[in-house]
Tab-separated table of C-alpha atoms and ligand atoms in Angstrom:
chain	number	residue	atom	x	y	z
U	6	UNK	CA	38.587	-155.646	0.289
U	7	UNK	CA	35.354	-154.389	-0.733
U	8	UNK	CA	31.855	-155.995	0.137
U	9	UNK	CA	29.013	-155.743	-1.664
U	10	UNK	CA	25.231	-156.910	-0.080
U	11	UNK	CA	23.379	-158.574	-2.534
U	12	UNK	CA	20.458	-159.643	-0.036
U	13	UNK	CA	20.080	-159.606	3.204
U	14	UNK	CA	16.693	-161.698	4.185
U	15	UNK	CA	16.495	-164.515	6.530
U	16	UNK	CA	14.216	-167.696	5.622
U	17	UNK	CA	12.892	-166.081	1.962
U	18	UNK	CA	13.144	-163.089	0.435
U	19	UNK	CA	10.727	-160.193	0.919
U	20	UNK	CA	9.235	-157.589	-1.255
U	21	UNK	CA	12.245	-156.541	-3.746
U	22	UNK	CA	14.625	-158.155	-1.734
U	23	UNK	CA	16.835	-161.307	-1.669
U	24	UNK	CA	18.243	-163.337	1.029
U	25	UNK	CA	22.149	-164.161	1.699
U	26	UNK	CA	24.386	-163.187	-0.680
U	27	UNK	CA	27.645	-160.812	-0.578
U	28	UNK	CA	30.211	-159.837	-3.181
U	29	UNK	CA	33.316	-159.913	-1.575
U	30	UNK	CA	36.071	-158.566	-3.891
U	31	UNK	CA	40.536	-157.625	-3.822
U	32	UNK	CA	42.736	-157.619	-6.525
U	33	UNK	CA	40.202	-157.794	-9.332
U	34	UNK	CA	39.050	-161.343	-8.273
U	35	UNK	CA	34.912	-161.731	-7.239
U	36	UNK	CA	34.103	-164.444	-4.610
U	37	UNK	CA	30.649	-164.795	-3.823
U	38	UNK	CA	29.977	-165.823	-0.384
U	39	UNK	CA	26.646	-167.487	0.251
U	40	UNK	CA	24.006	-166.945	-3.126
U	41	UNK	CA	20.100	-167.577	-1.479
U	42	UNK	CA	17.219	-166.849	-2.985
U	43	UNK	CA	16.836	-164.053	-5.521
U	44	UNK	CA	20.709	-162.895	-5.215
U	45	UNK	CA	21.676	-163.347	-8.635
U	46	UNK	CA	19.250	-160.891	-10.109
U	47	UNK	CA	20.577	-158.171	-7.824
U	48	UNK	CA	24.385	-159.937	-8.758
U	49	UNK	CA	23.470	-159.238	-12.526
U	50	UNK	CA	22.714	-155.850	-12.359
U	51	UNK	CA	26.625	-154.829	-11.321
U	52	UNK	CA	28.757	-158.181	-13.004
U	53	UNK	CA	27.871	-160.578	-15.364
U	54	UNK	CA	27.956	-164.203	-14.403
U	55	UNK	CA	31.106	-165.030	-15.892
U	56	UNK	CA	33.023	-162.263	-13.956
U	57	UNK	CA	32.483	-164.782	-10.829
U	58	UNK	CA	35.422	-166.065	-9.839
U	59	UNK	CA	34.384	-168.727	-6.914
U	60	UNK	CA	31.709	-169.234	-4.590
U	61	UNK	CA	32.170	-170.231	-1.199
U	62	UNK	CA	28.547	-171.663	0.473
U	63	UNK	CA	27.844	-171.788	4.485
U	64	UNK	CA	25.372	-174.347	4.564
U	65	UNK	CA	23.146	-176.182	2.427
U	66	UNK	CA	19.503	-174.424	3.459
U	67	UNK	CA	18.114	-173.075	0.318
U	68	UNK	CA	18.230	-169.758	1.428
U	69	UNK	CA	21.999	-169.793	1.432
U	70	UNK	CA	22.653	-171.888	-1.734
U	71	UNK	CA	19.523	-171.844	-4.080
U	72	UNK	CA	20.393	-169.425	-6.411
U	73	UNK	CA	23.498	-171.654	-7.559
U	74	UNK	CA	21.077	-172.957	-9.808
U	75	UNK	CA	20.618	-169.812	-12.087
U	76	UNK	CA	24.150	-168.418	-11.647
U	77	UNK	CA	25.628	-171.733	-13.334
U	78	UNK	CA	23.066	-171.709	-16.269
U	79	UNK	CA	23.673	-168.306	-16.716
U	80	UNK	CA	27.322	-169.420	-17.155
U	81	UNK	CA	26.608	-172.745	-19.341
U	82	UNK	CA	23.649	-172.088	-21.749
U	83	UNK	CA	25.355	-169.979	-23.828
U	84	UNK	CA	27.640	-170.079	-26.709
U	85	UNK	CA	30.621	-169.305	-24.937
U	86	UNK	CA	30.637	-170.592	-21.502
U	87	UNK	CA	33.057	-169.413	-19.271
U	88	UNK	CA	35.667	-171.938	-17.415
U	89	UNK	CA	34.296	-174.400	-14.476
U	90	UNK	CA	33.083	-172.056	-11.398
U	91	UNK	CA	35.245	-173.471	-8.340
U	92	UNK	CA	32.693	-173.549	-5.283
U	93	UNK	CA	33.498	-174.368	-1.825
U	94	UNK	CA	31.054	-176.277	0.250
U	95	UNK	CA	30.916	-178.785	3.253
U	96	UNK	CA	30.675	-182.277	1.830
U	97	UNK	CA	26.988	-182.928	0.352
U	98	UNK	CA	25.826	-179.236	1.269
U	99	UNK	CA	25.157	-178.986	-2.246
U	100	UNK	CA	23.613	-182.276	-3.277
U	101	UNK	CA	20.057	-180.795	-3.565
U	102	UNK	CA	20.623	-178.063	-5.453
U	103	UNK	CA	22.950	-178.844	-7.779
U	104	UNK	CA	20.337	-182.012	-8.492
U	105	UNK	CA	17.832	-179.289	-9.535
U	106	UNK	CA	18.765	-180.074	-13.187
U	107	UNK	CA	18.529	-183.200	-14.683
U	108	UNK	CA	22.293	-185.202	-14.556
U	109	UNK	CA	24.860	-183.494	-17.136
U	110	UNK	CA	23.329	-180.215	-17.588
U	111	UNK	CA	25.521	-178.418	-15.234
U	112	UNK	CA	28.464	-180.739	-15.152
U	113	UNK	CA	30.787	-178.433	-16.708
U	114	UNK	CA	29.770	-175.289	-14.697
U	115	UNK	CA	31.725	-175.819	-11.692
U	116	UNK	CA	34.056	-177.557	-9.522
U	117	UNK	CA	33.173	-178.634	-6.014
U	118	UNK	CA	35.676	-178.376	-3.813
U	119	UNK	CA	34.179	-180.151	-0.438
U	120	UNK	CA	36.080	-179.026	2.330
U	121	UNK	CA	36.232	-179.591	6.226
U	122	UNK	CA	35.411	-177.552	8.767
U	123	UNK	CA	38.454	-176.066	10.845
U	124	UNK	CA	40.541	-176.135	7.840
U	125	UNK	CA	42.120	-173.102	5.975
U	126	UNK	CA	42.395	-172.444	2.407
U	127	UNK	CA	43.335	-170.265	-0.119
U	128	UNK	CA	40.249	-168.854	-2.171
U	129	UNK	CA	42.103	-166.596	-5.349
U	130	UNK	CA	44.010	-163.840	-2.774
U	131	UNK	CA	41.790	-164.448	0.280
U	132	UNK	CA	42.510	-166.682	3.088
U	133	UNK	CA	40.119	-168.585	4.013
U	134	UNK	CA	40.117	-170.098	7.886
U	135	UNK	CA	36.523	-172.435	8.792
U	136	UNK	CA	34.687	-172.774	11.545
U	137	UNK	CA	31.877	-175.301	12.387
U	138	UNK	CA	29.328	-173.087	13.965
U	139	UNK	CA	25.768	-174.638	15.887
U	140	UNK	CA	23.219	-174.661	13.054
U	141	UNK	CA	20.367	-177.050	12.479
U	142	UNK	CA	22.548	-178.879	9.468
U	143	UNK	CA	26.717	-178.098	9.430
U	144	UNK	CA	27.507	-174.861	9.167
U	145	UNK	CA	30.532	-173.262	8.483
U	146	UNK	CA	31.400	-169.312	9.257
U	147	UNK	CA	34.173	-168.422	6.987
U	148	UNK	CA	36.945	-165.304	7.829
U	149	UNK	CA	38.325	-164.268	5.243
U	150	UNK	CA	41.584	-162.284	4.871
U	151	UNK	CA	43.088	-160.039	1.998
U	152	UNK	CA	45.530	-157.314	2.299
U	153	UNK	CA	45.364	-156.644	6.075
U	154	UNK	CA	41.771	-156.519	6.437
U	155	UNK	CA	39.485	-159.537	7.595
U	156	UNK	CA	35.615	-159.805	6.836
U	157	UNK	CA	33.824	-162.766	8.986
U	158	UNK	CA	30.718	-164.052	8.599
U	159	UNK	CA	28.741	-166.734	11.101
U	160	UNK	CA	26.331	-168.292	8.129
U	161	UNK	CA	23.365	-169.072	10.449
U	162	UNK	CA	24.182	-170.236	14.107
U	163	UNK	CA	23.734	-169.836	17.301
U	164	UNK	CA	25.517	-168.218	19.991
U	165	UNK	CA	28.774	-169.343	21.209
U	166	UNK	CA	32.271	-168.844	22.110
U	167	UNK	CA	33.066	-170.182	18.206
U	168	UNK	CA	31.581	-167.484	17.105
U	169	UNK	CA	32.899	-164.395	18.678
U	170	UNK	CA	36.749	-166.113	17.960
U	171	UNK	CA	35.469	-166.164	14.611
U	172	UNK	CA	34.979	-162.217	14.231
U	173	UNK	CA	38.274	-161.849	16.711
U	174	UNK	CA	39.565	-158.182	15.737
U	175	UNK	CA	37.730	-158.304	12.246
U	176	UNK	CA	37.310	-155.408	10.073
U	177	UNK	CA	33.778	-156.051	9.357
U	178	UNK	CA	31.514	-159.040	11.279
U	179	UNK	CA	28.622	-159.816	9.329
U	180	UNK	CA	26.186	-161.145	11.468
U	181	UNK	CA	23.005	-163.324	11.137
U	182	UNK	CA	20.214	-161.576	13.633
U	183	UNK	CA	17.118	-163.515	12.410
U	184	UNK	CA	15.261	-161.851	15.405
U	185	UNK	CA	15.979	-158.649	17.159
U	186	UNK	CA	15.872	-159.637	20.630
U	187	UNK	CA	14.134	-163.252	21.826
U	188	UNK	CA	15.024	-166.338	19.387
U	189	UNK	CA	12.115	-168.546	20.077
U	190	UNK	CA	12.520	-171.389	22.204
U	191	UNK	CA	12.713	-174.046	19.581
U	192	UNK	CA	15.791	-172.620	17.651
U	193	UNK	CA	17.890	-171.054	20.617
U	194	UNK	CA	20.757	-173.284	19.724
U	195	UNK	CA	20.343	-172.471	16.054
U	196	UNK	CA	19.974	-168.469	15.325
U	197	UNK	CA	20.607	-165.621	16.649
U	198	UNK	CA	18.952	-161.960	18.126
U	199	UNK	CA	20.891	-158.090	17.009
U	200	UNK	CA	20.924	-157.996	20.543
U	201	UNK	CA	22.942	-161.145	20.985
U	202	UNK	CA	25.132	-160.449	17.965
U	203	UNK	CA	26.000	-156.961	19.595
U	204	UNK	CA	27.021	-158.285	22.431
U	205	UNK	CA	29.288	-160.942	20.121
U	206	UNK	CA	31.141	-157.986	18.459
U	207	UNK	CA	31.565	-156.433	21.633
U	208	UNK	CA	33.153	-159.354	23.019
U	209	UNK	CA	35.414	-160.062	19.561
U	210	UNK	CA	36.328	-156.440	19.399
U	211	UNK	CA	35.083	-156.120	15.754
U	212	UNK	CA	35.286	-152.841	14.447
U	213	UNK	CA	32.046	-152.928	12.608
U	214	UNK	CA	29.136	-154.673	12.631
U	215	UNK	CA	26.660	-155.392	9.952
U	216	UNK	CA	23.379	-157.418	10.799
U	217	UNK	CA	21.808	-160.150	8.593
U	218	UNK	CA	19.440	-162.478	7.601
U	219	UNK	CA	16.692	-160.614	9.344
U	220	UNK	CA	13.334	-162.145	9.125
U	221	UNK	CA	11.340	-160.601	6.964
U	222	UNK	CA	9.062	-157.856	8.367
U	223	UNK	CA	11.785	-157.221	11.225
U	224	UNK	CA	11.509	-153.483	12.322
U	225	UNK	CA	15.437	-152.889	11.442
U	226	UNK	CA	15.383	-149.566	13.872
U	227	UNK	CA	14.698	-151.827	16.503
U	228	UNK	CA	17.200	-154.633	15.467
U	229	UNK	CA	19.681	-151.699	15.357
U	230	UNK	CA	19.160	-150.902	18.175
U	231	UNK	CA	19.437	-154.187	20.194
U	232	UNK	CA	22.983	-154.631	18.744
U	233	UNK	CA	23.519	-150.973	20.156
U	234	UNK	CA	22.782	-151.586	23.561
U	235	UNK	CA	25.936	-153.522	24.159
U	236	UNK	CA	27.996	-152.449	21.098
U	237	UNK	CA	28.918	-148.756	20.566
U	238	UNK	CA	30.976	-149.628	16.823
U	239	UNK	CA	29.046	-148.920	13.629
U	240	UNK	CA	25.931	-151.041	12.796
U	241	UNK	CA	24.618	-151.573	9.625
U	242	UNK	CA	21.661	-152.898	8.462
U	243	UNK	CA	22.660	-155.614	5.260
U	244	UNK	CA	20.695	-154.780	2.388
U	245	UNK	CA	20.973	-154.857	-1.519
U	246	UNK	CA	23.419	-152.457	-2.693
U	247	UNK	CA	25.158	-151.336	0.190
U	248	UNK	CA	29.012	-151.424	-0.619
U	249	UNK	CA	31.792	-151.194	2.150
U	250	UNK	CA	35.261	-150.893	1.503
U	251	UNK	CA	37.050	-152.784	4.375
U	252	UNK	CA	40.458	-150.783	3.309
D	313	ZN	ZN1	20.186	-171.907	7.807
């Protein structure tokens, strides 16, 4: 399974950056997992958009679907279009931006396939098992499985036993950190600090851990650094480009 980090930005994307978005590819087939803000520029520069073979989205804030919008006319204004993209959602996650264009313009691009949380699926060769995770609207962490190796990721949430059985022995554990060590009063329930996500692949026994959505302007030494005081396994910092091949 290899991963590719399109964007790694919490809220919007900074300065030649972009936020969620990660190529997750086995066997020749390309799910995108989350597309925010600015992904599909950085997308474009290594596949073209008909090379995608699903999308699976977290949640419906814009910085974890917005960029649906381009990938899909990239796909359908042109002579040949490719066949309908199959993307995974929770129900109505996607209503607002796949309204951006006026009714009919898209309809071809894609099929929704609305799912619930808890259930498990088969995405191409990857297994897909859900997991409703505390967010401010539903969220849905996704592990996904493929030829022995498992890859979770939280989407935004807060802490929680959910999410540590979600990352239980993974490979890789992507983690949302929007701050590095206090998450402000108002959306304790709702995000998460490196230092708390360290301590969440320390309890899951992930073998690597690879920090998020970072608001931007975060000092990502320090963010590294919080995961490390409880976690002693690899941490990365997600940002566009970086490639890791869970194999
Ligand atoms: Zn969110």
């Amino acid at each position: 399974m290899l991963l590719t980090i399109l964007g790694g930005c919490g809220a919007w994307p900074a300065a030649g950056q972009a936020c969620s978005g990660y190529l997750v590819e086995h066997d020749g087939f390309r799910l995108l997992v989350d597309l925010g803000y600015a992904t599909v520029p950085r997308l474009l520069e290594r596949v073209s958009a008909d090379q995608i073979d699903a999308v699976f989205v977290s949640h419906g804030h814009p910085d974890h679907c917005a960029d649906l919008n381009p990938l899909l006319r990239a796909r359908t204004m042109r002579d040949d279009p490719p066949a309908p993209l199959p993307v995974y959602s929770l129900p109505g996650a996607l209503d607002a931006v796949l309204a951006l264009d006026r009714p009919g313009v898209l309809a071809d691009a894609y099929v929704l396939h609305e799912f619930t949380v808890g259930s498990r699926f088969d995405i191409g060769p990857f297994r897909a098992q859900t997991r409703l995770l505390p967010h401010s609207v539903p969220n849905a962490g996704i592990r996904l499985t493929a030829g022995g190796r498992v890859l979770a990721y939280a989407g935004d949430s807060g802490p929680g036993p959910d999410r540590v059985e979600l990352a239980r022995g993974a490979d890789l554990l992507l983690a949302e950190a929007t701050y590095v060590s206090q998450v402000p009063e108002g959306s304790r329930r709702y995000l998460t600090s490196a230092r708390q996500a360290g301590r969440q692949a320390l309890e899951a026994e992930a073998r690597r851990l690879l920090l998020t959505h970072l608001q931007p302007g975060t000092d990502t030494s320090a963010a590294r650094a919080a995961a490390g005081a409880t976690y002693d396994g690899e941490i990365g910092i997600a940002t566009p480009g970086l490639v890791f091949d869970l194999s």
